[in-house]
Amino acid sequence: MSLILGIESSCDETAAALVTSDRRILAHRLAGQAAAHAPYGGVVPEIAARAHVEILPRLIEESLAEAGVSLGDVDGIAATAGPGLIGGVMVGLVTAKGLALAGGKPLVAVNHLEGHALSPMLADPDLAFPYLLLLVSGGHCQLLLVKGVGDYRRLATTIDDAAGEAFDKTAKLLGLGQPGGPAVEAAAQAGDSGAVPLPRPLVGSGEPHFSFAGLKSAVLRAKESGRHADADIAASFQQAVVDCLVDRTRLALAAADEASALVVAGGVAANQRIRSALQALATDHGLLFVAPPLWLCTDNAAMIGWAGALRYEAGLTDPLDAPARARWPLDPEAERARGAGVKA
Ligand code: KG4
Ligand code: ZN
């Protein structure tokens, strides 16, 4: 059994956690920065990096105290080394390097996407490789076949916006608050999901990828027409996203028949309609369905510590000159999606 300190700082969440290789989360601490970025309507990279500098050391101290361990008890230090906002990634990675150097501990440079990909195993001990992961957040929209530690096949990605980004932009168009996902979901409750005709980009196509830019433009036109209630637009938009996610996931399942489970992770996995539609799809295919608790689906350090523990156990540690990477595809063999593979 090994004990790993995990550090996450690739976007606007600063986080530290202590995780064991036998799936125990001894401590986890997370500090969001929503208030610092709110006046700008989005995450400002330099503000995020500065906040990580200020907050991270305290979160590490608190995690160690909560777990009742000292740095000397830890077997390795894992940090997100990318992909993400480079200033923030550097803060977390350099902190990890300093601790590794000072404590004489190995460094594990974790791909943030690998953290998301492996985190569902923390939630469900029955989950085994290989499984199909739908990763849907503000920054990512991918279907990955998770075959083992360090062994991923990317089956689909978005050619423009991520699903969470589409929720956030729709919320903005409807004058709702941020983050947009929960606001749109709440507004949709009072609406009719069939009221506004909206496109389902790429649905039915053999091209495996996602696209949400056309849907967002259609939402804008629906709003500007003045002919629809906001609740109907929200409900119709949400249904269009559900239909896109289900159709694309079904296509991926056909290409990955070795998968034993369907797993959803990322902030968008909080959406009840999306969860139940994916649950139904998994049941149709006779697959285990895993949707981890929300705090584990969104950015956190437990998933980095867990990925770090699995990598450490597999002997996959990194030298102290490991680079910080703004871009770092999990599957380097994956073909670039048309539209320039915008997201990781
Ligand atoms: O994983 P996450 O916390 O951060 C990253 O983007 O990495 O995901 C945040 C995204 C936001 O775009 C947010 O609007 C979306 O997840 N989201 C939702 C819901 N809750 C959060 N989207 C749809 N329905 C929700 N209930
Ligand atoms: Zn993430």
GROMACS .gro file of C-alpha atoms and ligand atoms in nm:
model
  371
    1MET     CA    1   0.000   0.000   0.000
    2SER     CA    2   0.138   0.343  -0.091
    3LEU     CA    3   0.039   0.692   0.020
    4ILE     CA    4   0.045   0.977  -0.231
    5LEU     CA    5   0.002   1.352  -0.195
    6GLY     CA    6  -0.197   1.484  -0.492
    7ILE     CA    7  -0.198   1.846  -0.613
    8GLU     CA    8  -0.435   2.006  -0.867
    9SER     CA    9  -0.403   2.361  -1.005
   10SER     CA   10  -0.474   2.343  -1.379
   11CYS     CA   11  -0.776   2.573  -1.389
   12ASP     CA   12  -0.959   2.772  -1.122
   13GLU     CA   13  -0.968   2.514  -0.843
   14THR     CA   14  -0.674   2.483  -0.606
   15ALA     CA   15  -0.667   2.142  -0.439
   16ALA     CA   16  -0.459   1.898  -0.234
   17ALA     CA   17  -0.539   1.543  -0.119
   18LEU     CA   18  -0.386   1.235   0.040
   19VAL     CA   19  -0.485   0.910  -0.128
   20THR     CA   20  -0.373   0.549  -0.084
   21SER     CA   21  -0.328   0.286  -0.352
   22ASP     CA   22  -0.605   0.084  -0.183
   23ARG     CA   23  -0.861   0.354  -0.271
   24ARG     CA   24  -0.874   0.543   0.056
   25ILE     CA   25  -0.900   0.921   0.050
   26LEU     CA   26  -0.740   1.023   0.380
   27ALA     CA   27  -0.794   1.394   0.322
   28HIS     CA   28  -0.896   1.632   0.049
   29ARG     CA   29  -0.906   2.009   0.041
   30LEU     CA   30  -1.032   2.234  -0.235
   31ALA     CA   31  -1.059   2.610  -0.277
   32GLY     CA   32  -1.251   2.756  -0.569
   33GLN     CA   33  -1.178   3.101  -0.709
   34ALA     CA   34  -1.519   3.187  -0.853
   35ALA     CA   35  -1.538   3.522  -0.672
   36ALA     CA   36  -1.198   3.635  -0.801
   37HIS     CA   37  -1.297   3.571  -1.163
   38ALA     CA   38  -1.664   3.673  -1.144
   39PRO     CA   39  -1.613   4.038  -1.251
   40TYR     CA   40  -1.453   3.919  -1.577
   41GLY     CA   41  -1.719   3.666  -1.684
   42GLY     CA   42  -1.464   3.385  -1.716
   43VAL     CA   43  -1.141   3.246  -1.571
   44VAL     CA   44  -0.850   3.493  -1.601
   45PRO     CA   45  -0.533   3.280  -1.626
   46GLU     CA   46  -0.301   3.516  -1.441
   47ILE     CA   47  -0.546   3.572  -1.157
   48ALA     CA   48  -0.584   3.194  -1.130
   49ALA     CA   49  -0.207   3.138  -1.117
   50ARG     CA   50  -0.159   3.404  -0.850
   51ALA     CA   51  -0.440   3.255  -0.641
   52HIS     CA   52  -0.280   2.908  -0.660
   53VAL     CA   53   0.048   3.058  -0.531
   54GLU     CA   54  -0.133   3.203  -0.232
   55ILE     CA   55  -0.369   2.917  -0.147
   56LEU     CA   56  -0.193   2.590  -0.229
   57PRO     CA   57   0.060   2.564   0.060
   58ARG     CA   58  -0.215   2.604   0.318
   59LEU     CA   59  -0.427   2.333   0.153
   60ILE     CA   60  -0.131   2.094   0.158
   61GLU     CA   61  -0.070   2.164   0.527
   62GLU     CA   62  -0.439   2.115   0.606
   63SER     CA   63  -0.453   1.788   0.412
   64LEU     CA   64  -0.152   1.647   0.597
   65ALA     CA   65  -0.305   1.752   0.929
   66GLU     CA   66  -0.646   1.604   0.843
   67ALA     CA   67  -0.487   1.274   0.742
   68GLY     CA   68  -0.265   1.279   1.052
   69VAL     CA   69   0.052   1.219   0.850
   70SER     CA   70   0.369   1.413   0.777
   71LEU     CA   71   0.552   1.461   0.452
   72GLY     CA   72   0.796   1.191   0.561
   73ASP     CA   73   0.513   0.932   0.561
   74VAL     CA   74   0.423   1.001   0.199
   75ASP     CA   75   0.557   0.767  -0.072
   76GLY     CA   76   0.534   1.011  -0.360
   77ILE     CA   77   0.417   1.356  -0.468
   78ALA     CA   78   0.176   1.374  -0.763
   79ALA     CA   79   0.074   1.694  -0.939
   80THR     CA   80  -0.115   1.784  -1.252
   81ALA     CA   81   0.150   1.862  -1.515
   82GLY     CA   82  -0.106   1.952  -1.785
   83PRO     CA   83  -0.314   2.008  -1.986
   84GLY     CA   84  -0.447   2.335  -1.849
   85LEU     CA   85  -0.375   2.702  -1.796
   86ILE     CA   86   0.002   2.697  -1.799
   87GLY     CA   87   0.063   2.946  -1.516
   88GLY     CA   88  -0.152   2.743  -1.278
   89VAL     CA   89  -0.004   2.412  -1.389
   90MET     CA   90   0.344   2.550  -1.319
   91VAL     CA   91   0.249   2.655  -0.966
   92GLY     CA   92   0.127   2.306  -0.873
   93LEU     CA   93   0.406   2.121  -1.050
   94VAL     CA   94   0.684   2.337  -0.907
   95THR     CA   95   0.534   2.301  -0.559
   96ALA     CA   96   0.536   1.924  -0.603
   97LYS     CA   97   0.896   1.932  -0.726
   98GLY     CA   98   1.003   2.138  -0.424
   99LEU     CA   99   0.840   1.891  -0.185
  100ALA     CA  100   0.983   1.594  -0.372
  101LEU     CA  101   1.330   1.747  -0.363
  102ALA     CA  102   1.309   1.847   0.003
  103GLY     CA  103   1.165   1.514   0.115
  104GLY     CA  104   1.365   1.290  -0.117
  105LYS     CA  105   1.038   1.156  -0.261
  106PRO     CA  106   0.956   1.054  -0.617
  107LEU     CA  107   0.756   1.292  -0.836
  108VAL     CA  108   0.457   1.174  -1.039
  109ALA     CA  109   0.362   1.416  -1.320
  110VAL     CA  110  -0.005   1.340  -1.383
  111ASN     CA  111  -0.207   1.420  -1.692
  112HIS     CA  112  -0.520   1.597  -1.565
  113LEU     CA  113  -0.734   1.398  -1.809
  114GLU     CA  114  -0.589   1.077  -1.669
  115GLY     CA  115  -0.704   1.196  -1.327
  116HIS     CA  116  -1.059   1.233  -1.460
  117ALA     CA  117  -1.035   0.902  -1.647
  118LEU     CA  118  -0.930   0.695  -1.342
  119SER     CA  119  -1.127   0.874  -1.067
  120PRO     CA  120  -1.447   0.667  -1.115
  121MET     CA  121  -1.255   0.367  -0.974
  122LEU     CA  122  -1.244   0.551  -0.642
  123ALA     CA  123  -1.624   0.564  -0.642
  124ASP     CA  124  -1.703   0.208  -0.748
  125PRO     CA  125  -1.484  -0.090  -0.651
  126ASP     CA  126  -1.665  -0.304  -0.912
  127LEU     CA  127  -1.541  -0.088  -1.197
  128ALA     CA  128  -1.271  -0.270  -1.394
  129PHE     CA  129  -1.074  -0.200  -1.712
  130PRO     CA  130  -1.164  -0.158  -1.993
  131TYR     CA  131  -1.449   0.095  -1.964
  132LEU     CA  132  -1.587   0.371  -2.181
  133LEU     CA  133  -1.561   0.716  -2.025
  134LEU     CA  134  -1.766   1.016  -2.133
  135LEU     CA  135  -1.576   1.315  -1.995
  136VAL     CA  136  -1.797   1.625  -2.013
  137SER     CA  137  -1.692   1.948  -1.846
  138GLY     CA  138  -1.641   2.314  -1.925
  139GLY     CA  139  -1.308   2.236  -2.085
  140HIS     CA  140  -1.339   1.880  -2.212
  141CYS     CA  141  -1.583   1.676  -2.416
  142GLN     CA  142  -1.432   1.340  -2.501
  143LEU     CA  143  -1.511   0.971  -2.520
  144LEU     CA  144  -1.217   0.762  -2.399
  145LEU     CA  145  -1.172   0.389  -2.387
  146VAL     CA  146  -0.985   0.343  -2.059
  147LYS     CA  147  -0.791   0.018  -2.107
  148GLY     CA  148  -0.548   0.042  -1.817
  149VAL     CA  149  -0.317   0.283  -1.636
  150GLY     CA  150  -0.147   0.490  -1.906
  151ASP     CA  151  -0.343   0.309  -2.180
  152TYR     CA  152  -0.619   0.520  -2.333
  153ARG     CA  153  -0.785   0.534  -2.670
  154ARG     CA  154  -0.962   0.858  -2.755
  155LEU     CA  155  -1.266   0.770  -2.961
  156ALA     CA  156  -1.418   1.118  -2.988
  157THR     CA  157  -1.358   1.480  -2.899
  158THR     CA  158  -1.531   1.809  -2.973
  159ILE     CA  159  -1.458   1.990  -3.295
  160ASP     CA  160  -1.558   2.324  -3.137
  161ASP     CA  161  -1.710   2.386  -2.791
  162ALA     CA  162  -1.719   2.154  -2.490
  163ALA     CA  163  -2.066   2.059  -2.361
  164GLY     CA  164  -2.025   2.262  -2.040
  165GLU     CA  165  -1.915   2.560  -2.246
  166ALA     CA  166  -2.240   2.530  -2.444
  167PHE     CA  167  -2.439   2.531  -2.117
  168ASP     CA  168  -2.242   2.834  -1.995
  169LYS     CA  169  -2.295   3.028  -2.321
  170THR     CA  170  -2.665   2.941  -2.329
  171ALA     CA  171  -2.699   3.067  -1.971
  172LYS     CA  172  -2.532   3.392  -2.074
  173LEU     CA  173  -2.769   3.433  -2.373
  174LEU     CA  174  -3.068   3.378  -2.144
  175GLY     CA  175  -2.935   3.622  -1.885
  176LEU     CA  176  -2.883   3.347  -1.625
  177GLY     CA  177  -2.588   3.332  -1.383
  178GLN     CA  178  -2.263   3.135  -1.406
  179PRO     CA  179  -2.179   2.851  -1.394
  180GLY     CA  180  -2.444   2.809  -1.657
  181GLY     CA  181  -2.512   2.435  -1.630
  182PRO     CA  182  -2.707   2.434  -1.303
  183ALA     CA  183  -2.884   2.759  -1.401
  184VAL     CA  184  -3.000   2.618  -1.737
  185GLU     CA  185  -3.104   2.290  -1.575
  186ALA     CA  186  -3.314   2.479  -1.319
  187ALA     CA  187  -3.472   2.703  -1.585
  188ALA     CA  188  -3.547   2.397  -1.801
  189GLN     CA  189  -3.766   2.247  -1.527
  190ALA     CA  190  -4.046   2.488  -1.612
  191GLY     CA  191  -4.005   2.453  -1.989
  192ASP     CA  192  -4.117   2.227  -2.273
  193SER     CA  193  -3.823   2.040  -2.426
  194GLY     CA  194  -4.006   2.005  -2.757
  195ALA     CA  195  -4.111   2.370  -2.790
  196VAL     CA  196  -3.810   2.512  -2.976
  197PRO     CA  197  -3.673   2.331  -3.282
  198LEU     CA  198  -3.296   2.312  -3.235
  199PRO     CA  199  -3.030   2.122  -3.432
  200ARG     CA  200  -2.847   1.811  -3.305
  201PRO     CA  201  -2.505   1.865  -3.466
  202LEU     CA  202  -2.343   1.545  -3.603
  203VAL     CA  203  -2.622   1.320  -3.469
  204GLY     CA  204  -2.660   1.021  -3.698
  205SER     CA  205  -2.325   1.086  -3.867
  206GLY     CA  206  -2.057   0.820  -3.872
  207GLU     CA  207  -1.800   1.080  -3.770
  208PRO     CA  208  -1.751   1.001  -3.401
  209HIS     CA  209  -1.699   1.355  -3.268
  210PHE     CA  210  -1.905   1.621  -3.087
  211SER     CA  211  -2.003   1.970  -3.201
  212PHE     CA  212  -2.198   2.232  -3.007
  213ALA     CA  213  -2.122   2.563  -3.182
  214GLY     CA  214  -2.420   2.536  -3.421
  215LEU     CA  215  -2.652   2.459  -3.131
  216LYS     CA  216  -2.535   2.769  -2.948
  217SER     CA  217  -2.601   2.987  -3.258
  218ALA     CA  218  -2.949   2.836  -3.290
  219VAL     CA  219  -3.018   2.922  -2.925
  220LEU     CA  220  -2.913   3.281  -2.997
  221ARG     CA  221  -3.153   3.299  -3.294
  222ALA     CA  222  -3.436   3.149  -3.087
  223LYS     CA  223  -3.380   3.407  -2.815
  224GLU     CA  224  -3.357   3.698  -3.060
  225SER     CA  225  -3.675   3.594  -3.240
  226GLY     CA  226  -3.868   3.686  -2.925
  227ARG     CA  227  -4.109   3.401  -2.998
  228HIS     CA  228  -4.009   3.165  -2.719
  229ALA     CA  229  -4.019   3.163  -2.340
  230ASP     CA  230  -3.672   3.134  -2.183
  231ALA     CA  231  -3.776   2.817  -1.999
  232ASP     CA  232  -3.872   2.654  -2.330
  233ILE     CA  233  -3.539   2.754  -2.484
  234ALA     CA  234  -3.351   2.615  -2.183
  235ALA     CA  235  -3.546   2.286  -2.188
  236SER     CA  236  -3.511   2.245  -2.564
  237PHE     CA  237  -3.139   2.321  -2.549
  238GLN     CA  238  -3.085   2.071  -2.268
  239GLN     CA  239  -3.273   1.802  -2.462
  240ALA     CA  240  -3.060   1.871  -2.770
  241VAL     CA  241  -2.742   1.822  -2.564
  242VAL     CA  242  -2.880   1.499  -2.415
  243ASP     CA  243  -2.960   1.370  -2.765
  244CYS     CA  244  -2.610   1.459  -2.892
  245LEU     CA  245  -2.433   1.297  -2.596
  246VAL     CA  246  -2.641   0.978  -2.615
  247ASP     CA  247  -2.603   0.943  -2.993
  248ARG     CA  248  -2.227   0.995  -2.986
  249THR     CA  249  -2.183   0.763  -2.689
  250ARG     CA  250  -2.389   0.494  -2.863
  251LEU     CA  251  -2.161   0.520  -3.166
  252ALA     CA  252  -1.852   0.488  -2.944
  253LEU     CA  253  -1.997   0.182  -2.769
  254ALA     CA  254  -2.033   0.017  -3.109
  255ALA     CA  255  -1.660   0.079  -3.169
  256ALA     CA  256  -1.557  -0.035  -2.819
  257ASP     CA  257  -1.746  -0.356  -2.755
  258GLU     CA  258  -1.481  -0.472  -2.507
  259ALA     CA  259  -1.599  -0.204  -2.260
  260SER     CA  260  -1.755  -0.353  -1.946
  261ALA     CA  261  -1.897  -0.027  -1.813
  262LEU     CA  262  -2.010   0.319  -1.916
  263VAL     CA  263  -1.876   0.595  -1.694
  264VAL     CA  264  -1.955   0.966  -1.696
  265ALA     CA  265  -1.733   1.230  -1.533
  266GLY     CA  266  -1.687   1.608  -1.548
  267GLY     CA  267  -1.905   1.890  -1.420
  268VAL     CA  268  -2.179   1.833  -1.678
  269ALA     CA  269  -2.232   1.487  -1.525
  270ALA     CA  270  -2.422   1.672  -1.251
  271ASN     CA  271  -2.713   1.712  -1.494
  272GLN     CA  272  -2.998   1.477  -1.400
  273ARG     CA  273  -3.138   1.445  -1.754
  274ILE     CA  274  -2.794   1.358  -1.886
  275ARG     CA  275  -2.732   1.105  -1.609
  276SER     CA  276  -3.061   0.926  -1.657
  277ALA     CA  277  -3.027   0.915  -2.037
  278LEU     CA  278  -2.679   0.761  -2.006
  279GLN     CA  279  -2.799   0.518  -1.740
  280ALA     CA  280  -3.069   0.401  -1.983
  281LEU     CA  281  -2.813   0.366  -2.262
  282ALA     CA  282  -2.585   0.155  -2.039
  283THR     CA  283  -2.878  -0.066  -1.932
  284ASP     CA  284  -2.969  -0.116  -2.301
  285HIS     CA  285  -2.617  -0.241  -2.363
  286GLY     CA  286  -2.603  -0.456  -2.049
  287LEU     CA  287  -2.323  -0.243  -1.903
  288LEU     CA  288  -2.246  -0.128  -1.550
  289PHE     CA  289  -2.313   0.248  -1.525
  290VAL     CA  290  -2.094   0.460  -1.297
  291ALA     CA  291  -2.151   0.829  -1.225
  292PRO     CA  292  -1.919   0.924  -0.938
  293PRO     CA  293  -2.031   1.173  -0.673
  294LEU     CA  294  -2.016   1.522  -0.810
  295TRP     CA  295  -1.718   1.643  -0.609
  296LEU     CA  296  -1.514   1.362  -0.764
  297CYS     CA  297  -1.647   1.438  -1.116
  298THR     CA  298  -1.533   1.800  -1.110
  299ASP     CA  299  -1.174   1.914  -1.070
  300ASN     CA  300  -1.019   1.792  -0.743
  301ALA     CA  301  -0.688   1.661  -0.608
  302ALA     CA  302  -0.810   1.318  -0.496
  303MET     CA  303  -0.824   1.212  -0.860
  304ILE     CA  304  -0.467   1.335  -0.910
  305GLY     CA  305  -0.349   1.153  -0.596
  306TRP     CA  306  -0.529   0.836  -0.710
  307ALA     CA  307  -0.381   0.851  -1.063
  308GLY     CA  308  -0.047   0.922  -0.895
  309ALA     CA  309  -0.086   0.617  -0.669
  310LEU     CA  310  -0.164   0.388  -0.963
  311ARG     CA  311   0.129   0.527  -1.161
  312TYR     CA  312   0.363   0.501  -0.860
  313GLU     CA  313   0.262   0.138  -0.807
  314ALA     CA  314   0.331   0.073  -1.176
  315GLY     CA  315   0.678   0.227  -1.142
  316LEU     CA  316   0.580   0.527  -1.354
  317THR     CA  317   0.750   0.812  -1.167
  318ASP     CA  318   0.902   1.119  -1.334
  319PRO     CA  319   1.232   1.306  -1.325
  320LEU     CA  320   1.247   1.651  -1.162
  321ASP     CA  321   1.282   1.816  -1.503
  322ALA     CA  322   0.934   1.694  -1.606
  323PRO     CA  323   0.773   1.971  -1.816
  324ALA     CA  324   0.451   2.162  -1.751
  325ARG     CA  325   0.230   2.127  -2.058
  326ALA     CA  326  -0.055   2.350  -2.174
  327ARG     CA  327  -0.157   2.074  -2.417
  328TRP     CA  328  -0.115   1.707  -2.347
  329PRO     CA  329  -0.340   1.461  -2.528
  330LEU     CA  330  -0.405   1.140  -2.334
  331ASP     CA  331  -0.396   0.940  -2.653
  332PRO     CA  332  -0.113   1.075  -2.869
  333GLU     CA  333  -0.216   0.837  -3.148
  334ALA     CA  334  -0.565   0.987  -3.178
  335GLU     CA  335  -0.634   1.155  -3.508
  336ARG     CA  336  -0.686   1.526  -3.486
  337ALA     CA  337  -1.055   1.603  -3.512
  338ARG     CA  338  -1.148   1.845  -3.791
  339GLY     CA  339  -1.171   2.194  -3.643
  340ALA     CA  340  -0.813   2.166  -3.518
  341GLY     CA  341  -0.874   1.955  -3.206
  342VAL     CA  342  -0.935   2.266  -3.001
  343LYS     CA  343  -0.970   2.100  -2.662
  344ALA     CA  344  -0.674   1.896  -2.535
  345KG4     O1  345  -1.550   1.971  -1.439
  345KG4     P1  346  -1.586   2.115  -1.413
  345KG4     O2  347  -1.618   2.158  -1.275
  345KG4     O3  348  -1.470   2.209  -1.459
  345KG4     C1  349  -1.405   2.203  -1.581
  345KG4     O4  350  -1.460   2.261  -1.676
  345KG4     O5  351  -1.296   2.137  -1.587
  345KG4     O6  352  -1.709   2.148  -1.511
  345KG4     C2  353  -1.771   2.272  -1.509
  345KG4     C3  354  -1.877   2.273  -1.617
  345KG4     C4  355  -1.938   2.410  -1.640
  345KG4     O7  356  -1.940   2.437  -1.778
  345KG4     C5  357  -2.077   2.396  -1.582
  345KG4     O8  358  -2.172   2.481  -1.644
  345KG4     C6  359  -2.107   2.251  -1.608
  345KG4     O9  360  -1.986   2.184  -1.581
  345KG4     N1  361  -2.215   2.203  -1.521
  345KG4     C7  362  -2.335   2.159  -1.566
  345KG4     C8  363  -2.413   2.130  -1.450
  345KG4     N2  364  -2.337   2.158  -1.340
  345KG4     C9  365  -2.216   2.202  -1.386
  345KG4     N3  366  -2.382   2.142  -1.690
  345KG4    C10  367  -2.508   2.095  -1.702
  345KG4     N4  368  -2.590   2.068  -1.599
  345KG4    C11  369  -2.547   2.084  -1.471
  345KG4     N5  370  -2.629   2.058  -1.367
  346ZN      ZN  371  -1.100   1.892  -1.541
   0.00000   0.00000   0.00000
